[in-house]
Amino acid sequence: MDAMRMAGYGAGMEKLDVIVLGAGAAGLFAAIEAARRGRRVLVIDHAKAPGEKIRISGGGRCNFTNLGIAPDRFLSRNPRFALSALKRYTQWDFIARMDGWGISWHEKTLGQLFCDGSATQVVAALTQDLARAGGDLWLGCAVSAVEAAPEGGFMVATARGTLRCDSVVVATGGKSIPKMGATGFGYQLATQFGLPLVETRPGLVPLTFAEQELAWMTPLAGLSVEGRVRHGRTEFDEAMLFTHRGLSGPAILQISSYWREGEGIALDVSLGRDVAAHLRDARARGPKLALRTALSGLVPERLARHLETVIAPAGALGTLSNAALEQVAEVLRNWRLIPVGSEGYRTAEVTLGGVDTDALDARTMQAKGVPGLYFVGEVVDVTGWLGGYNFQWAWSSGWAAGQVV
């Protein structure tokens, strides 16, 4: 629908101050803050329920923020862009909001904060705050077009008709988990209004491997191993999970945001132990002992069996020299693998890339060349680590926009 047709359709209609596209974490938070300032706000989402990513996050407990929010835990072409919003609306501010809602929570690991109960409590609290502030919410309503209105502001074409507003906040998220309705609509709008995009790709996603690796990985499916995964100078110490497709688990999801096709990763399952010394002691106690038996004291038995076939299929410790044992130790410390891909947006928790931050005002989230147009949350080229960082970016960026729209 072109701008003139939209303007004609909307002529005489009551004009809203703010239309927020997307009823996720960032969109709801921006809407609440704007409505509390007395703005007339409408949130529109094509989904049948609000906050679906909130609802499923953290195994249904919502990992709503992290105690360790810091700029180096966010990926972006310009990592410093997120600082303004994150400093002005911090994890402590959102924790206070949770306490005000009466939602109990706990720290799990690595500063990750979860609801004691269901994540639906957070969704309910957000929608109730929106209603109390006087904002409206349209669910199950598709938006087909957004155009600049000739008289100023915007016209938004929806399944319920065309609306007029002064400001539009784009909080449509990324491409991750399309079965929940994720689309690239926000990126289309950015392009339409002349904003550049940073290449998008799946983030926080399991990695997949070629058939020759899967031949031995598949029998290990379901096995979780504590360790360290490295890519270049980036490393994470958390659990790794073998799957029928390759590798998953927190450490792998974290490194996936840094990994690119054709590159390798390195696993360290030694947990800082002196593997060679352990094996020498085992050899002294029982030279006929199988290598897998000695390794099973360091790693799960199923993994020990695989490592034995790769490292020393002959088996008995007494046949292995000190140099050979050092080689075994090196494999456990620096096990190099080359993924062939990832599971893609189907299972990715976030989308890397998005609206280029160079085109946005870091303090307000407004498009520099398009007054009244704002982008918040995952649609922007800011992606956090696993563990509550992306929700904090949603709260902080939504809050920043909500102060000014």
C-alpha atoms as a printed R data frame, in Angstrom:
    type eleno elety resid chain resno       x       y      z
1   ATOM     1    CA   MET     A     1   0.000   0.000  0.000
2   ATOM     2    CA   ASP     A     2   1.597   3.330 -1.043
3   ATOM     3    CA   ALA     A     3   1.817   6.307  1.279
4   ATOM     4    CA   MET     A     4  -0.944   8.351 -0.361
5   ATOM     5    CA   ARG     A     5  -3.411   5.462 -0.316
6   ATOM     6    CA   MET     A     6  -2.609   4.806  3.319
7   ATOM     7    CA   ALA     A     7  -2.985   8.474  4.205
8   ATOM     8    CA   GLY     A     8  -6.355   8.598  2.510
9   ATOM     9    CA   TYR     A     9  -7.536   5.434  4.256
10  ATOM    10    CA   GLY     A    10  -6.491   6.803  7.652
11  ATOM    11    CA   ALA     A    11  -7.776  10.349  7.161
12  ATOM    12    CA   GLY     A    12 -10.077  11.386  9.969
13  ATOM    13    CA   MET     A    13  -9.025   8.485 12.168
14  ATOM    14    CA   GLU     A    14  -7.969   9.105 15.743
15  ATOM    15    CA   LYS     A    15  -4.181   9.329 15.802
16  ATOM    16    CA   LEU     A    16  -2.041   7.409 18.269
17  ATOM    17    CA   ASP     A    17   1.177   8.725 19.722
18  ATOM    18    CA   VAL     A    18   3.100   5.438 19.475
19  ATOM    19    CA   ILE     A    19   2.626   2.120 17.697
20  ATOM    20    CA   VAL     A    20   4.946  -0.658 18.839
21  ATOM    21    CA   LEU     A    21   5.419  -3.543 16.429
22  ATOM    22    CA   GLY     A    22   6.084  -6.698 18.436
23  ATOM    23    CA   ALA     A    23   4.793  -7.862 21.831
24  ATOM    24    CA   GLY     A    24   8.041  -9.442 23.009
25  ATOM    25    CA   ALA     A    25  10.295  -8.298 25.831
26  ATOM    26    CA   ALA     A    26  11.650  -5.147 24.155
27  ATOM    27    CA   GLY     A    27   8.336  -4.107 22.624
28  ATOM    28    CA   LEU     A    28   6.277  -4.514 25.786
29  ATOM    29    CA   PHE     A    29   8.869  -2.701 27.870
30  ATOM    30    CA   ALA     A    30   9.081   0.233 25.441
31  ATOM    31    CA   ALA     A    31   5.284   0.433 25.370
32  ATOM    32    CA   ILE     A    32   4.956   0.395 29.169
33  ATOM    33    CA   GLU     A    33   7.505   3.167 29.594
34  ATOM    34    CA   ALA     A    34   5.905   5.321 26.894
35  ATOM    35    CA   ALA     A    35   2.393   4.782 28.266
36  ATOM    36    CA   ARG     A    36   3.545   5.731 31.754
37  ATOM    37    CA   ARG     A    37   4.617   9.065 30.290
38  ATOM    38    CA   GLY     A    38   1.060   9.655 29.178
39  ATOM    39    CA   ARG     A    39   1.589   8.633 25.571
40  ATOM    40    CA   ARG     A    40  -1.258   6.899 23.751
41  ATOM    41    CA   VAL     A    41   0.316   3.547 22.881
42  ATOM    42    CA   LEU     A    42  -0.747   0.499 20.900
43  ATOM    43    CA   VAL     A    43   1.273  -2.735 20.699
44  ATOM    44    CA   ILE     A    44   0.569  -4.945 17.672
45  ATOM    45    CA   ASP     A    45   1.727  -8.530 17.165
46  ATOM    46    CA   HIS     A    46   0.706 -11.195 14.659
47  ATOM    47    CA   ALA     A    47   1.131 -13.896 17.333
48  ATOM    48    CA   LYS     A    48  -1.851 -15.102 19.332
49  ATOM    49    CA   ALA     A    49  -0.076 -14.605 22.659
50  ATOM    50    CA   PRO     A    50   2.428 -12.014 23.914
51  ATOM    51    CA   GLY     A    51   5.972 -12.718 25.076
52  ATOM    52    CA   GLU     A    52   6.353 -16.184 23.592
53  ATOM    53    CA   LYS     A    53  10.167 -16.123 23.839
54  ATOM    54    CA   ILE     A    54   9.845 -15.068 27.456
55  ATOM    55    CA   ARG     A    55   7.484 -17.961 28.091
56  ATOM    56    CA   ILE     A    56   9.812 -20.658 26.707
57  ATOM    57    CA   SER     A    57  13.109 -19.188 27.899
58  ATOM    58    CA   GLY     A    58  15.174 -20.829 30.584
59  ATOM    59    CA   GLY     A    59  13.239 -24.067 30.351
60  ATOM    60    CA   GLY     A    60  10.054 -22.182 31.187
61  ATOM    61    CA   ARG     A    61  11.647 -20.302 34.107
62  ATOM    62    CA   CYS     A    62  12.830 -17.211 32.152
63  ATOM    63    CA   ASN     A    63  16.507 -16.389 32.536
64  ATOM    64    CA   PHE     A    64  15.535 -12.721 32.766
65  ATOM    65    CA   THR     A    65  18.937 -11.077 33.288
66  ATOM    66    CA   ASN     A    66  22.502 -11.667 34.488
67  ATOM    67    CA   LEU     A    67  24.459 -10.183 37.384
68  ATOM    68    CA   GLY     A    68  27.532  -9.863 35.156
69  ATOM    69    CA   ILE     A    69  26.249  -7.468 32.485
70  ATOM    70    CA   ALA     A    70  29.307  -5.961 30.750
71  ATOM    71    CA   PRO     A    71  29.957  -4.630 27.234
72  ATOM    72    CA   ASP     A    72  32.396  -7.411 26.341
73  ATOM    73    CA   ARG     A    73  29.542  -9.900 26.642
74  ATOM    74    CA   PHE     A    74  27.670  -8.433 23.684
75  ATOM    75    CA   LEU     A    75  28.507  -8.946 20.016
76  ATOM    76    CA   SER     A    76  28.033  -6.099 17.554
77  ATOM    77    CA   ARG     A    77  29.910  -4.343 14.795
78  ATOM    78    CA   ASN     A    78  30.080  -1.554 17.393
79  ATOM    79    CA   PRO     A    79  30.076  -3.238 20.837
80  ATOM    80    CA   ARG     A    80  30.086   0.134 22.628
81  ATOM    81    CA   PHE     A    81  26.711   1.073 21.153
82  ATOM    82    CA   ALA     A    82  24.831  -0.895 23.824
83  ATOM    83    CA   LEU     A    83  26.596   0.880 26.714
84  ATOM    84    CA   SER     A    84  24.268   3.870 26.912
85  ATOM    85    CA   ALA     A    85  21.075   1.867 27.349
86  ATOM    86    CA   LEU     A    86  22.688  -0.807 29.540
87  ATOM    87    CA   LYS     A    87  24.145   1.806 31.909
88  ATOM    88    CA   ARG     A    88  20.930   3.804 32.213
89  ATOM    89    CA   TYR     A    89  18.676   0.793 32.732
90  ATOM    90    CA   THR     A    90  20.713  -1.885 34.469
91  ATOM    91    CA   GLN     A    91  20.172  -5.455 35.605
92  ATOM    92    CA   TRP     A    92  19.603  -4.044 39.098
93  ATOM    93    CA   ASP     A    93  16.760  -1.910 37.769
94  ATOM    94    CA   PHE     A    94  15.051  -4.923 36.274
95  ATOM    95    CA   ILE     A    95  15.641  -6.979 39.412
96  ATOM    96    CA   ALA     A    96  13.858  -4.189 41.316
97  ATOM    97    CA   ARG     A    97  11.007  -4.452 38.791
98  ATOM    98    CA   MET     A    98  10.780  -8.202 39.432
99  ATOM    99    CA   ASP     A    99  10.714  -7.603 43.172
100 ATOM   100    CA   GLY     A   100   8.009  -4.987 42.699
101 ATOM   101    CA   TRP     A   101   5.948  -7.530 40.804
102 ATOM   102    CA   GLY     A   102   6.380  -9.976 43.669
103 ATOM   103    CA   ILE     A   103   8.053 -12.546 41.406
104 ATOM   104    CA   SER     A   104  10.601 -14.604 43.329
105 ATOM   105    CA   TRP     A   105  13.857 -15.538 41.638
106 ATOM   106    CA   HIS     A   106  17.199 -17.223 42.190
107 ATOM   107    CA   GLU     A   107  20.738 -17.224 40.813
108 ATOM   108    CA   LYS     A   108  21.576 -20.450 39.032
109 ATOM   109    CA   THR     A   109  25.145 -20.358 37.684
110 ATOM   110    CA   LEU     A   110  27.482 -17.711 36.267
111 ATOM   111    CA   GLY     A   111  25.243 -14.872 37.423
112 ATOM   112    CA   GLN     A   112  22.180 -16.164 35.575
113 ATOM   113    CA   LEU     A   113  18.908 -15.181 37.251
114 ATOM   114    CA   PHE     A   114  15.747 -17.290 36.842
115 ATOM   115    CA   CYS     A   115  12.186 -17.121 38.116
116 ATOM   116    CA   ASP     A   116  11.476 -19.534 40.952
117 ATOM   117    CA   GLY     A   117   8.173 -20.276 39.256
118 ATOM   118    CA   SER     A   118   6.879 -20.070 35.709
119 ATOM   119    CA   ALA     A   119   8.067 -17.560 33.104
120 ATOM   120    CA   THR     A   120   4.411 -16.801 32.433
121 ATOM   121    CA   GLN     A   121   4.520 -14.654 35.576
122 ATOM   122    CA   VAL     A   122   6.801 -12.225 33.765
123 ATOM   123    CA   VAL     A   123   4.550 -12.108 30.694
124 ATOM   124    CA   ALA     A   124   1.509 -11.513 32.876
125 ATOM   125    CA   ALA     A   125   3.258  -8.746 34.821
126 ATOM   126    CA   LEU     A   126   4.297  -6.966 31.615
127 ATOM   127    CA   THR     A   127   0.835  -7.083 30.060
128 ATOM   128    CA   GLN     A   128  -0.763  -5.960 33.319
129 ATOM   129    CA   ASP     A   129   1.649  -3.030 33.568
130 ATOM   130    CA   LEU     A   130   0.820  -2.077 29.986
131 ATOM   131    CA   ALA     A   131  -2.909  -2.139 30.699
132 ATOM   132    CA   ARG     A   132  -2.511  -0.166 33.951
133 ATOM   133    CA   ALA     A   133  -0.514   2.486 32.103
134 ATOM   134    CA   GLY     A   134  -3.313   2.813 29.549
135 ATOM   135    CA   GLY     A   135  -1.632   1.064 26.636
136 ATOM   136    CA   ASP     A   136  -3.522  -1.234 24.278
137 ATOM   137    CA   LEU     A   137  -2.488  -4.619 22.877
138 ATOM   138    CA   TRP     A   138  -3.674  -6.139 19.615
139 ATOM   139    CA   LEU     A   139  -2.747  -9.800 19.193
140 ATOM   140    CA   GLY     A   140  -3.289 -11.983 16.153
141 ATOM   141    CA   CYS     A   141  -3.090  -8.859 14.015
142 ATOM   142    CA   ALA     A   142  -0.725  -8.810 11.038
143 ATOM   143    CA   VAL     A   143   0.978  -5.608  9.915
144 ATOM   144    CA   SER     A   144   1.392  -5.417  6.144
145 ATOM   145    CA   ALA     A   145   3.020  -2.008  5.666
146 ATOM   146    CA   VAL     A   146   4.458   1.033  7.387
147 ATOM   147    CA   GLU     A   147   4.820   4.298  5.478
148 ATOM   148    CA   ALA     A   148   5.780   7.859  6.275
149 ATOM   149    CA   ALA     A   149   2.625   9.982  6.211
150 ATOM   150    CA   PRO     A   150   2.698  13.174  4.067
151 ATOM   151    CA   GLU     A   151   1.521  15.284  7.019
152 ATOM   152    CA   GLY     A   152   4.180  13.786  9.303
153 ATOM   153    CA   GLY     A   153   4.290  10.664 11.409
154 ATOM   154    CA   PHE     A   154   3.415   7.258 10.010
155 ATOM   155    CA   MET     A   155   0.597   5.174  8.585
156 ATOM   156    CA   VAL     A   156   0.535   1.522  9.643
157 ATOM   157    CA   ALA     A   157  -1.569  -0.909  7.607
158 ATOM   158    CA   THR     A   158  -2.881  -3.774  9.741
159 ATOM   159    CA   ALA     A   159  -5.402  -6.575  9.422
160 ATOM   160    CA   ARG     A   160  -7.789  -4.383 11.443
161 ATOM   161    CA   GLY     A   161  -7.343  -1.319  9.259
162 ATOM   162    CA   THR     A   162  -4.846   1.472  8.781
163 ATOM   163    CA   LEU     A   163  -3.679   3.524 11.759
164 ATOM   164    CA   ARG     A   164  -1.981   6.888 12.120
165 ATOM   165    CA   CYS     A   165   0.756   7.602 14.680
166 ATOM   166    CA   ASP     A   166   3.588   9.970 15.479
167 ATOM   167    CA   SER     A   167   6.152   7.267 16.245
168 ATOM   168    CA   VAL     A   168   6.774   3.617 15.393
169 ATOM   169    CA   VAL     A   169   8.901   1.339 17.566
170 ATOM   170    CA   VAL     A   170  10.102  -1.741 15.686
171 ATOM   171    CA   ALA     A   171  10.509  -4.606 18.169
172 ATOM   172    CA   THR     A   172   9.847  -7.506 15.821
173 ATOM   173    CA   GLY     A   173  12.847  -9.585 16.877
174 ATOM   174    CA   GLY     A   174  15.035 -11.622 14.547
175 ATOM   175    CA   LYS     A   175  14.697 -14.743 12.443
176 ATOM   176    CA   SER     A   176  15.351 -17.272 15.203
177 ATOM   177    CA   ILE     A   177  12.724 -19.950 15.991
178 ATOM   178    CA   PRO     A   178  10.422 -19.365 12.982
179 ATOM   179    CA   LYS     A   179   7.882 -21.886 14.316
180 ATOM   180    CA   MET     A   180   7.044 -19.224 16.910
181 ATOM   181    CA   GLY     A   181   6.318 -16.755 14.146
182 ATOM   182    CA   ALA     A   182   9.735 -15.084 13.806
183 ATOM   183    CA   THR     A   183  10.138 -13.212 10.522
184 ATOM   184    CA   GLY     A   184  12.484 -10.720  8.918
185 ATOM   185    CA   PHE     A   185   9.837  -7.967  8.842
186 ATOM   186    CA   GLY     A   186  11.889  -5.593 10.985
187 ATOM   187    CA   TYR     A   187  14.822  -5.873  8.604
188 ATOM   188    CA   GLN     A   188  12.518  -5.154  5.658
189 ATOM   189    CA   LEU     A   189  11.312  -1.987  7.348
190 ATOM   190    CA   ALA     A   190  14.872  -0.888  8.073
191 ATOM   191    CA   THR     A   191  15.821  -1.355  4.421
192 ATOM   192    CA   GLN     A   192  12.659   0.407  3.276
193 ATOM   193    CA   PHE     A   193  13.570   3.498  5.303
194 ATOM   194    CA   GLY     A   194  17.195   3.461  4.113
195 ATOM   195    CA   LEU     A   195  18.870   1.962  7.186
196 ATOM   196    CA   PRO     A   196  21.795  -0.401  6.537
197 ATOM   197    CA   LEU     A   197  21.860  -3.954  7.867
198 ATOM   198    CA   VAL     A   198  24.682  -6.059  9.276
199 ATOM   199    CA   GLU     A   199  24.557  -9.595  7.839
200 ATOM   200    CA   THR     A   200  22.263 -11.783  9.907
201 ATOM   201    CA   ARG     A   201  22.981 -15.372 10.946
202 ATOM   202    CA   PRO     A   202  21.880 -17.805 13.652
203 ATOM   203    CA   GLY     A   203  23.424 -17.335 17.095
204 ATOM   204    CA   LEU     A   204  23.478 -19.426 20.277
205 ATOM   205    CA   VAL     A   205  22.821 -22.481 18.143
206 ATOM   206    CA   PRO     A   206  23.995 -26.141 18.114
207 ATOM   207    CA   LEU     A   207  26.780 -26.988 15.661
208 ATOM   208    CA   THR     A   208  26.552 -29.767 13.089
209 ATOM   209    CA   PHE     A   209  29.211 -32.064 11.648
210 ATOM   210    CA   ALA     A   210  29.965 -34.114  8.550
211 ATOM   211    CA   GLU     A   211  29.063 -37.792  8.271
212 ATOM   212    CA   GLN     A   212  32.503 -39.059  9.273
213 ATOM   213    CA   GLU     A   213  32.276 -37.237 12.618
214 ATOM   214    CA   LEU     A   214  28.635 -38.139 13.102
215 ATOM   215    CA   ALA     A   215  29.542 -41.821 12.734
216 ATOM   216    CA   TRP     A   216  31.177 -41.688 16.165
217 ATOM   217    CA   MET     A   217  29.198 -38.774 17.636
218 ATOM   218    CA   THR     A   218  25.785 -40.382 17.200
219 ATOM   219    CA   PRO     A   219  26.504 -43.265 19.622
220 ATOM   220    CA   LEU     A   220  27.455 -40.593 22.169
221 ATOM   221    CA   ALA     A   221  24.164 -38.687 21.747
222 ATOM   222    CA   GLY     A   222  22.809 -37.504 25.079
223 ATOM   223    CA   LEU     A   223  26.229 -37.524 26.765
224 ATOM   224    CA   SER     A   224  27.107 -34.282 28.558
225 ATOM   225    CA   VAL     A   225  30.734 -33.403 29.320
226 ATOM   226    CA   GLU     A   226  32.075 -30.489 31.358
227 ATOM   227    CA   GLY     A   227  34.952 -28.707 29.706
228 ATOM   228    CA   ARG     A   228  36.158 -25.724 27.743
229 ATOM   229    CA   VAL     A   229  35.520 -24.868 24.112
230 ATOM   230    CA   ARG     A   230  37.775 -22.424 22.246
231 ATOM   231    CA   HIS     A   231  37.577 -20.469 19.021
232 ATOM   232    CA   GLY     A   232  40.556 -18.205 18.478
233 ATOM   233    CA   ARG     A   233  41.009 -16.209 21.684
234 ATOM   234    CA   THR     A   234  37.422 -16.774 22.822
235 ATOM   235    CA   GLU     A   235  36.657 -19.606 25.215
236 ATOM   236    CA   PHE     A   236  33.817 -20.777 27.436
237 ATOM   237    CA   ASP     A   237  33.858 -23.191 30.376
238 ATOM   238    CA   GLU     A   238  30.499 -24.970 30.555
239 ATOM   239    CA   ALA     A   239  28.841 -28.232 29.594
240 ATOM   240    CA   MET     A   240  29.015 -29.684 26.065
241 ATOM   241    CA   LEU     A   241  26.374 -32.097 24.834
242 ATOM   242    CA   PHE     A   242  26.736 -34.706 22.086
243 ATOM   243    CA   THR     A   243  23.704 -34.973 19.799
244 ATOM   244    CA   HIS     A   244  22.644 -36.926 16.713
245 ATOM   245    CA   ARG     A   245  23.567 -33.855 14.653
246 ATOM   246    CA   GLY     A   246  26.775 -32.853 16.410
247 ATOM   247    CA   LEU     A   247  27.416 -30.740 19.496
248 ATOM   248    CA   SER     A   248  25.190 -28.606 21.690
249 ATOM   249    CA   GLY     A   249  25.119 -27.537 25.344
250 ATOM   250    CA   PRO     A   250  25.860 -24.115 26.871
251 ATOM   251    CA   ALA     A   251  29.556 -23.965 25.910
252 ATOM   252    CA   ILE     A   252  28.821 -24.849 22.282
253 ATOM   253    CA   LEU     A   253  25.910 -22.402 22.037
254 ATOM   254    CA   GLN     A   254  28.190 -19.662 23.346
255 ATOM   255    CA   ILE     A   255  31.014 -20.363 20.914
256 ATOM   256    CA   SER     A   256  28.592 -20.637 17.976
257 ATOM   257    CA   SER     A   257  28.138 -16.870 18.030
258 ATOM   258    CA   TYR     A   258  31.849 -16.451 17.259
259 ATOM   259    CA   TRP     A   259  32.329 -19.412 14.913
260 ATOM   260    CA   ARG     A   260  32.051 -19.050 11.130
261 ATOM   261    CA   GLU     A   261  31.778 -21.688  8.406
262 ATOM   262    CA   GLY     A   262  35.084 -23.363  7.543
263 ATOM   263    CA   GLU     A   263  36.634 -22.611 10.913
264 ATOM   264    CA   GLY     A   264  37.530 -25.076 13.638
265 ATOM   265    CA   ILE     A   265  36.915 -25.244 17.355
266 ATOM   266    CA   ALA     A   266  38.954 -26.911 20.115
267 ATOM   267    CA   LEU     A   267  37.571 -28.854 23.070
268 ATOM   268    CA   ASP     A   268  39.378 -29.212 26.383
269 ATOM   269    CA   VAL     A   269  37.892 -31.985 28.524
270 ATOM   270    CA   SER     A   270  40.880 -32.270 30.862
271 ATOM   271    CA   LEU     A   271  39.330 -29.791 33.345
272 ATOM   272    CA   GLY     A   272  42.817 -28.522 34.142
273 ATOM   273    CA   ARG     A   273  44.033 -31.889 35.405
274 ATOM   274    CA   ASP     A   274  47.468 -33.350 34.641
275 ATOM   275    CA   VAL     A   275  46.227 -36.107 32.335
276 ATOM   276    CA   ALA     A   276  49.687 -37.472 31.535
277 ATOM   277    CA   ALA     A   277  50.523 -37.837 35.243
278 ATOM   278    CA   HIS     A   278  47.197 -39.595 35.847
279 ATOM   279    CA   LEU     A   279  47.898 -42.045 33.033
280 ATOM   280    CA   ARG     A   280  51.481 -42.699 34.182
281 ATOM   281    CA   ASP     A   281  50.222 -43.496 37.667
282 ATOM   282    CA   ALA     A   282  47.570 -45.816 36.225
283 ATOM   283    CA   ARG     A   283  50.199 -47.544 34.059
284 ATOM   284    CA   ALA     A   284  52.455 -48.078 37.081
285 ATOM   285    CA   ARG     A   285  49.596 -49.646 39.016
286 ATOM   286    CA   GLY     A   286  48.376 -51.828 36.158
287 ATOM   287    CA   PRO     A   287  50.336 -52.003 32.876
288 ATOM   288    CA   LYS     A   288  47.710 -54.364 31.411
289 ATOM   289    CA   LEU     A   289  44.970 -51.855 32.110
290 ATOM   290    CA   ALA     A   290  43.136 -50.672 28.976
291 ATOM   291    CA   LEU     A   291  43.561 -47.031 28.075
292 ATOM   292    CA   ARG     A   292  39.770 -46.543 28.109
293 ATOM   293    CA   THR     A   293  39.666 -47.766 31.715
294 ATOM   294    CA   ALA     A   294  42.261 -45.223 32.788
295 ATOM   295    CA   LEU     A   295  40.545 -42.470 30.800
296 ATOM   296    CA   SER     A   296  37.163 -43.269 32.363
297 ATOM   297    CA   GLY     A   297  38.513 -41.774 35.563
298 ATOM   298    CA   LEU     A   298  38.720 -38.456 33.700
299 ATOM   299    CA   VAL     A   299  35.822 -38.468 31.240
300 ATOM   300    CA   PRO     A   300  32.551 -40.433 30.902
301 ATOM   301    CA   GLU     A   301  33.108 -44.084 29.973
302 ATOM   302    CA   ARG     A   302  31.403 -43.822 26.579
303 ATOM   303    CA   LEU     A   303  33.669 -40.968 25.588
304 ATOM   304    CA   ALA     A   304  36.712 -42.815 26.955
305 ATOM   305    CA   ARG     A   305  35.933 -45.750 24.640
306 ATOM   306    CA   HIS     A   306  35.814 -43.458 21.618
307 ATOM   307    CA   LEU     A   307  39.014 -41.663 22.564
308 ATOM   308    CA   GLU     A   308  40.794 -45.000 22.923
309 ATOM   309    CA   THR     A   309  39.895 -45.980 19.350
310 ATOM   310    CA   VAL     A   310  41.173 -42.637 18.058
311 ATOM   311    CA   ILE     A   311  44.329 -42.347 20.144
312 ATOM   312    CA   ALA     A   312  45.668 -45.822 20.856
313 ATOM   313    CA   PRO     A   313  43.511 -48.675 19.571
314 ATOM   314    CA   ALA     A   314  46.091 -51.184 20.826
315 ATOM   315    CA   GLY     A   315  44.758 -50.395 24.265
316 ATOM   316    CA   ALA     A   316  47.023 -51.571 27.104
317 ATOM   317    CA   LEU     A   317  48.757 -48.792 29.052
318 ATOM   318    CA   GLY     A   318  51.968 -50.813 29.358
319 ATOM   319    CA   THR     A   319  52.472 -50.567 25.582
320 ATOM   320    CA   LEU     A   320  52.380 -46.760 25.629
321 ATOM   321    CA   SER     A   321  55.494 -44.650 26.195
322 ATOM   322    CA   ASN     A   322  55.577 -41.438 28.178
323 ATOM   323    CA   ALA     A   323  55.581 -39.548 24.880
324 ATOM   324    CA   ALA     A   324  52.461 -41.442 23.804
325 ATOM   325    CA   LEU     A   325  50.758 -40.588 27.084
326 ATOM   326    CA   GLU     A   326  51.632 -36.924 26.542
327 ATOM   327    CA   GLN     A   327  49.961 -37.168 23.141
328 ATOM   328    CA   VAL     A   328  46.857 -38.605 24.782
329 ATOM   329    CA   ALA     A   329  46.886 -35.723 27.255
330 ATOM   330    CA   GLU     A   330  47.204 -33.226 24.399
331 ATOM   331    CA   VAL     A   331  44.117 -34.668 22.721
332 ATOM   332    CA   LEU     A   332  42.079 -34.174 25.887
333 ATOM   333    CA   ARG     A   333  43.428 -30.622 26.248
334 ATOM   334    CA   ASN     A   334  43.171 -29.605 22.601
335 ATOM   335    CA   TRP     A   335  40.712 -31.797 20.707
336 ATOM   336    CA   ARG     A   336  40.243 -30.079 17.351
337 ATOM   337    CA   LEU     A   337  37.030 -30.425 15.381
338 ATOM   338    CA   ILE     A   338  35.635 -28.634 12.329
339 ATOM   339    CA   PRO     A   339  31.848 -28.170 12.268
340 ATOM   340    CA   VAL     A   340  30.219 -28.013  8.849
341 ATOM   341    CA   GLY     A   341  27.344 -25.795  9.922
342 ATOM   342    CA   SER     A   342  24.736 -25.093 12.551
343 ATOM   343    CA   GLU     A   343  21.141 -26.150 13.101
344 ATOM   344    CA   GLY     A   344  20.119 -22.741 11.781
345 ATOM   345    CA   TYR     A   345  17.320 -20.425 12.794
346 ATOM   346    CA   ARG     A   346  15.107 -23.417 13.593
347 ATOM   347    CA   THR     A   347  16.795 -23.862 16.982
348 ATOM   348    CA   ALA     A   348  18.890 -20.684 17.303
349 ATOM   349    CA   GLU     A   349  18.101 -18.712 20.441
350 ATOM   350    CA   VAL     A   350  19.000 -15.387 18.836
351 ATOM   351    CA   THR     A   351  19.835 -13.731 15.530
352 ATOM   352    CA   LEU     A   352  23.265 -12.181 15.130
353 ATOM   353    CA   GLY     A   353  23.522  -8.994 13.087
354 ATOM   354    CA   GLY     A   354  20.545  -6.799 12.234
355 ATOM   355    CA   VAL     A   355  19.962  -3.070 11.951
356 ATOM   356    CA   ASP     A   356  23.356  -1.373 11.809
357 ATOM   357    CA   THR     A   357  23.933   0.593 15.016
358 ATOM   358    CA   ASP     A   358  25.648   3.357 13.008
359 ATOM   359    CA   ALA     A   359  22.170   4.283 11.790
360 ATOM   360    CA   LEU     A   360  20.705   4.570 15.317
361 ATOM   361    CA   ASP     A   361  21.046   7.024 18.186
362 ATOM   362    CA   ALA     A   362  22.513   5.015 21.077
363 ATOM   363    CA   ARG     A   363  20.666   7.056 23.689
364 ATOM   364    CA   THR     A   364  17.176   6.932 22.172
365 ATOM   365    CA   MET     A   365  17.297   4.007 19.685
366 ATOM   366    CA   GLN     A   366  15.838   6.360 17.045
367 ATOM   367    CA   ALA     A   367  16.867   6.049 13.399
368 ATOM   368    CA   LYS     A   368  19.163   9.007 12.726
369 ATOM   369    CA   GLY     A   369  17.632   9.880  9.379
370 ATOM   370    CA   VAL     A   370  14.004   9.023 10.138
371 ATOM   371    CA   PRO     A   371  12.497  11.014 13.037
372 ATOM   372    CA   GLY     A   372   9.937   8.980 14.950
373 ATOM   373    CA   LEU     A   373  11.216   5.549 13.877
374 ATOM   374    CA   TYR     A   374  12.867   3.417 16.563
375 ATOM   375    CA   PHE     A   375  14.432  -0.062 16.618
376 ATOM   376    CA   VAL     A   376  14.864  -2.027 19.858
377 ATOM   377    CA   GLY     A   377  15.812  -5.508 21.022
378 ATOM   378    CA   GLU     A   378  16.963  -8.374 18.843
379 ATOM   379    CA   VAL     A   379  16.261  -6.623 15.534
380 ATOM   380    CA   VAL     A   380  19.288  -4.397 16.262
381 ATOM   381    CA   ASP     A   381  22.888  -5.550 15.683
382 ATOM   382    CA   VAL     A   382  23.443  -6.253 19.389
383 ATOM   383    CA   THR     A   383  23.580  -9.870 20.560
384 ATOM   384    CA   GLY     A   384  24.391 -11.009 24.075
385 ATOM   385    CA   TRP     A   385  25.899 -14.154 25.487
386 ATOM   386    CA   LEU     A   386  23.752 -17.002 26.657
387 ATOM   387    CA   GLY     A   387  22.538 -16.483 30.214
388 ATOM   388    CA   GLY     A   388  20.109 -13.547 30.401
389 ATOM   389    CA   TYR     A   389  22.157 -10.996 28.463
390 ATOM   390    CA   ASN     A   390  19.754 -10.768 25.541
391 ATOM   391    CA   PHE     A   391  16.778 -10.167 27.820
392 ATOM   392    CA   GLN     A   392  18.678  -7.388 29.559
393 ATOM   393    CA   TRP     A   393  19.363  -5.795 26.175
394 ATOM   394    CA   ALA     A   394  15.625  -6.042 25.442
395 ATOM   395    CA   TRP     A   395  14.703  -4.354 28.735
396 ATOM   396    CA   SER     A   396  17.399  -1.680 28.419
397 ATOM   397    CA   SER     A   397  16.834  -0.784 24.759
398 ATOM   398    CA   GLY     A   398  13.051  -0.846 25.188
399 ATOM   399    CA   TRP     A   399  13.351   1.372 28.246
400 ATOM   400    CA   ALA     A   400  15.596   3.848 26.360
401 ATOM   401    CA   ALA     A   401  13.098   4.214 23.522
402 ATOM   402    CA   GLY     A   402  10.181   4.407 25.950
403 ATOM   403    CA   GLN     A   403  11.628   7.535 27.586
404 ATOM   404    CA   VAL     A   404  11.460   9.590 24.394
405 ATOM   405    CA   VAL     A   405   8.833   8.261 21.951
